[in-house]
Tab-separated table of C-alpha atoms in Angstrom:
chain	number	residue	atom	x	y	z
A	1183	UNK	CA	41.891	-9.601	6.031
A	1184	UNK	CA	44.708	-8.449	7.826
A	1185	UNK	CA	44.000	-6.049	11.072
A	1186	UNK	CA	45.844	-3.426	8.747
A	1187	UNK	CA	43.143	-4.352	5.905
A	1188	UNK	CA	40.314	-3.675	8.325
A	1189	UNK	CA	41.120	0.069	8.766
A	1190	UNK	CA	41.644	3.264	6.515
A	1191	UNK	CA	43.201	6.442	7.112
A	1192	UNK	CA	41.026	9.556	7.038
A	1193	UNK	CA	41.878	10.609	3.733
A	1194	UNK	CA	41.044	6.953	2.352
A	1195	UNK	CA	37.959	7.077	4.210
A	1196	UNK	CA	36.955	10.580	2.823
A	1197	UNK	CA	37.745	9.245	-0.409
A	1198	UNK	CA	35.205	6.283	-0.205
A	1199	UNK	CA	32.508	8.433	1.179
A	1200	UNK	CA	32.675	11.858	-1.091
A	1201	UNK	CA	33.305	13.735	1.769
A	1202	UNK	CA	36.213	16.125	3.240
A	1203	UNK	CA	38.729	15.009	5.407
A	1204	UNK	CA	37.596	17.439	7.995
A	1205	UNK	CA	34.100	16.040	7.645
A	1206	UNK	CA	35.728	12.595	8.179
A	1207	UNK	CA	37.273	13.753	11.426
A	1208	UNK	CA	34.238	15.306	12.667
A	1209	UNK	CA	32.278	12.236	11.714
A	1210	UNK	CA	34.858	10.373	14.479
A	1211	UNK	CA	34.656	12.687	16.824
A	1212	UNK	CA	30.787	12.494	16.854
A	1213	UNK	CA	31.039	8.649	16.655
A	1214	UNK	CA	29.255	8.322	13.456
A	1215	UNK	CA	32.515	6.813	12.043
A	1216	UNK	CA	34.418	4.475	14.224
A	1217	UNK	CA	38.430	5.188	14.783
A	1218	UNK	CA	40.737	6.160	17.044
A	1219	UNK	CA	44.549	7.689	16.872
A	1220	UNK	CA	47.554	5.851	16.419
A	1221	UNK	CA	50.664	6.548	18.906
A	1222	UNK	CA	52.032	8.806	16.277
A	1223	UNK	CA	48.611	11.207	16.223
A	1224	UNK	CA	47.127	9.573	13.030
A	1225	UNK	CA	43.727	8.492	12.903
A	1226	UNK	CA	42.677	5.162	11.574
A	1227	UNK	CA	39.042	4.326	10.567
A	1228	UNK	CA	37.087	0.989	10.677
A	1229	UNK	CA	36.038	-0.499	7.005
A	1230	UNK	CA	33.088	-1.767	8.645
A	1231	UNK	CA	32.125	1.831	9.811
A	1232	UNK	CA	32.825	3.213	6.606
A	1233	UNK	CA	30.372	0.650	5.018
A	1234	UNK	CA	27.432	1.080	7.412
A	1235	UNK	CA	27.480	4.994	6.431
A	1236	UNK	CA	27.519	4.129	2.881
A	1237	UNK	CA	24.587	1.559	3.528
A	1238	UNK	CA	22.523	3.856	5.586
A	1239	UNK	CA	23.236	6.765	2.861
A	1240	UNK	CA	21.995	3.956	-0.074
A	1241	UNK	CA	18.777	3.355	2.004
A	1242	UNK	CA	18.181	6.999	2.661
A	1243	UNK	CA	18.111	7.569	-1.378
A	1244	UNK	CA	15.948	4.325	-1.835
A	1245	UNK	CA	13.870	5.432	0.733
A	1246	UNK	CA	13.393	9.118	-0.781
A	1247	UNK	CA	13.361	7.776	-4.454
A	1248	UNK	CA	10.723	5.269	-3.665
A	1249	UNK	CA	8.466	8.371	-1.637
A	1250	UNK	CA	8.790	10.237	-4.978
A	1251	UNK	CA	7.901	7.354	-7.508
A	1252	UNK	CA	4.332	7.136	-9.253
A	1253	UNK	CA	2.275	4.620	-7.946
A	1254	UNK	CA	0.810	2.322	-11.257
A	1255	UNK	CA	-1.320	-0.613	-10.725
A	1256	UNK	CA	-2.026	-2.904	-13.240
A	1257	UNK	CA	-4.934	-4.976	-13.613
A	1258	UNK	CA	-4.130	-8.194	-15.924
A	1259	UNK	CA	-4.564	-11.553	-15.984
A	1260	UNK	CA	-1.860	-12.315	-18.779
A	1261	UNK	CA	1.724	-13.194	-17.090
A	1262	UNK	CA	3.640	-12.561	-20.252
A	1263	UNK	CA	2.123	-9.069	-20.780
A	1264	UNK	CA	2.560	-8.425	-17.012
A	1265	UNK	CA	6.475	-9.163	-17.777
A	1266	UNK	CA	6.359	-6.673	-20.495
A	1267	UNK	CA	4.758	-4.001	-18.702
A	1268	UNK	CA	7.471	-3.704	-15.912
A	1269	UNK	CA	10.401	-4.180	-18.501
A	1270	UNK	CA	8.620	-1.059	-20.335
A	1271	UNK	CA	7.940	0.665	-17.161
A	1272	UNK	CA	11.110	0.270	-15.552
A	1273	UNK	CA	12.892	2.302	-18.407
A	1274	UNK	CA	10.753	5.180	-17.861
A	1275	UNK	CA	12.850	8.239	-17.100
A	1276	UNK	CA	11.257	8.795	-13.754
A	1277	UNK	CA	10.674	6.046	-11.143
A	1278	UNK	CA	7.329	4.421	-10.750
A	1279	UNK	CA	6.077	2.043	-8.388
A	1280	UNK	CA	4.479	-0.780	-10.297
A	1281	UNK	CA	1.252	-3.187	-8.242
A	1282	UNK	CA	-0.388	-5.748	-10.218
A	1283	UNK	CA	-3.629	-7.604	-9.549
A	1284	UNK	CA	-4.833	-10.894	-11.687
A	1285	UNK	CA	-8.405	-10.184	-11.469
A	1286	UNK	CA	-10.983	-7.458	-11.401
A	1287	UNK	CA	-11.759	-8.260	-7.609
A	1288	UNK	CA	-8.199	-8.109	-6.234
A	1289	UNK	CA	-7.695	-4.820	-8.623
A	1290	UNK	CA	-10.431	-3.025	-6.789
A	1291	UNK	CA	-8.813	-4.083	-3.260
A	1292	UNK	CA	-5.565	-2.571	-4.750
A	1293	UNK	CA	-6.794	0.534	-5.607
A	1294	UNK	CA	-7.997	1.046	-1.948
A	1295	UNK	CA	-4.619	0.025	-0.405
A	1296	UNK	CA	-2.265	1.406	-2.930
A	1297	UNK	CA	-4.190	4.925	-4.249
A	1298	UNK	CA	-2.702	4.390	-7.781
A	1299	UNK	CA	-1.903	7.960	-9.675
A	1300	UNK	CA	-2.168	5.632	-12.744
A	1301	UNK	CA	-4.306	2.922	-13.251
A	1302	UNK	CA	-3.906	0.499	-16.541
A	1303	UNK	CA	-6.760	-2.232	-17.104
A	1304	UNK	CA	-7.427	-4.903	-19.322
A	1305	UNK	CA	-11.455	-5.157	-20.119
A	1306	UNK	CA	-11.537	-8.945	-20.501
A	1307	UNK	CA	-11.154	-10.138	-16.651
A	1308	UNK	CA	-11.913	-13.084	-14.669
A	1309	UNK	CA	-14.682	-11.984	-12.055
A	1310	UNK	CA	-15.302	-8.276	-12.014
A	1311	UNK	CA	-14.577	-7.135	-15.628
A	1312	UNK	CA	-12.705	-4.113	-16.624
A	1313	UNK	CA	-15.921	-2.308	-17.623
A	1314	UNK	CA	-17.355	-2.733	-14.375
A	1315	UNK	CA	-13.731	-1.490	-12.810
A	1316	UNK	CA	-13.549	1.696	-14.606
A	1317	UNK	CA	-17.122	2.716	-14.590
A	1318	UNK	CA	-17.103	2.089	-10.806
A	1319	UNK	CA	-13.836	4.073	-10.138
A	1320	UNK	CA	-14.750	6.677	-12.927
A	1321	UNK	CA	-17.762	7.590	-10.809
A	1322	UNK	CA	-16.189	7.876	-7.191
A	1323	UNK	CA	-14.827	11.598	-6.386
A	1324	UNK	CA	-11.935	10.455	-4.447
A	1325	UNK	CA	-10.324	9.082	-7.412
A	1326	UNK	CA	-10.947	11.587	-9.825
A	1327	UNK	CA	-7.209	12.480	-9.864
A	1328	UNK	CA	-6.178	9.027	-11.030
A	1329	UNK	CA	-5.586	8.341	-14.694
A	1330	UNK	CA	-7.599	5.577	-15.835
A	1331	UNK	CA	-6.047	3.545	-19.044
A	1332	UNK	CA	-7.916	0.659	-20.711
A	1333	UNK	CA	-5.889	-1.352	-23.162
A	1334	UNK	CA	-7.791	-3.876	-24.933
A	1335	UNK	CA	-7.878	-5.416	-28.489
A	1336	UNK	CA	-11.306	-5.509	-28.730
A	1337	UNK	CA	-12.906	-3.618	-31.895
A	1338	UNK	CA	-14.730	-0.377	-30.953
A	1339	UNK	CA	-17.987	-1.836	-31.932
A	1340	UNK	CA	-17.936	-4.839	-29.276
A	1341	UNK	CA	-16.683	-2.047	-26.966
A	1342	UNK	CA	-20.027	0.116	-27.591
A	1343	UNK	CA	-21.941	-3.231	-27.442
A	1344	UNK	CA	-20.965	-3.415	-23.703
A	1345	UNK	CA	-22.186	0.497	-23.206
A	1346	UNK	CA	-18.683	2.215	-24.104
A	1347	UNK	CA	-16.035	3.658	-21.631
A	1348	UNK	CA	-16.291	6.462	-19.356
A	1349	UNK	CA	-15.429	9.532	-21.061
A	1350	UNK	CA	-12.393	10.167	-19.265
A	1351	UNK	CA	-10.719	6.644	-19.524
A	1352	UNK	CA	-8.172	6.551	-22.398
A	1353	UNK	CA	-8.083	3.637	-24.767
A	1354	UNK	CA	-4.998	1.762	-25.786
A	1355	UNK	CA	-5.181	-0.597	-28.592
A	1356	UNK	CA	-2.854	-3.644	-28.741
A	1357	UNK	CA	-0.366	-3.803	-29.582
A	1358	UNK	CA	0.263	-1.434	-27.110
A	1359	UNK	CA	1.466	2.078	-27.313
A	1360	UNK	CA	3.917	2.145	-24.532
A	1361	UNK	CA	5.175	5.759	-25.491
A	1362	UNK	CA	1.561	6.706	-25.060
A	1363	UNK	CA	1.470	5.350	-21.638
A	1364	UNK	CA	4.532	7.006	-20.619
A	1365	UNK	CA	3.586	10.514	-21.811
A	1366	UNK	CA	0.408	9.938	-19.887
A	1367	UNK	CA	2.291	8.883	-16.348
A	1368	UNK	CA	4.819	11.719	-17.273
A	1369	UNK	CA	1.900	14.178	-17.248
A	1370	UNK	CA	0.790	13.024	-13.596
A	1371	UNK	CA	4.340	13.634	-12.159
A	1372	UNK	CA	4.230	17.419	-13.392
A	1373	UNK	CA	2.247	19.029	-10.484
A	1374	UNK	CA	4.290	16.954	-8.264
A	1375	UNK	CA	7.427	18.687	-9.387
A	1376	UNK	CA	6.070	22.389	-9.656
A	1377	UNK	CA	7.957	24.779	-7.245
A	1378	UNK	CA	6.209	24.863	-3.655
A	1379	UNK	CA	4.688	21.394	-3.967
């Protein structure tokens, strides 16, 4: 790249950044963009500084999206099923941050660390099983606003034989109804989207 190609006119820089020419001039004056004036009085702006501003803007947008993303914890020991969850959740029309745990013990630790708004839990897990997890968390006041969804292929009579599930826990069978899971997640976001929140 030649020396000339390393720099942009003020108008070209403004177009790349999606701002007015006047704003680009002000950013040069304030030092946000690096540039100088030619002998003829025309500004030239460094391409590198334009790239830096674009990168900073993208990082700010990503951080804002992450801050409003719904934290979802999936406790599941089946790697293929976890991959399916990630694929389906990535297609939701709202952002979600996915955390995973391969067993009940790590799942309980992660609940305390990430404070998920939605917990999706299998019943058959190594170590601490799903029945123990959902009963324990359902009994704690601090997790009263966390939605708990159990996904299991166990027949109802077998679940009943284990003492059933707490009333607040929603049970989804297999194959998983991902549309219903999205509805549950969407309902959790509604209070965040109300004016004044």
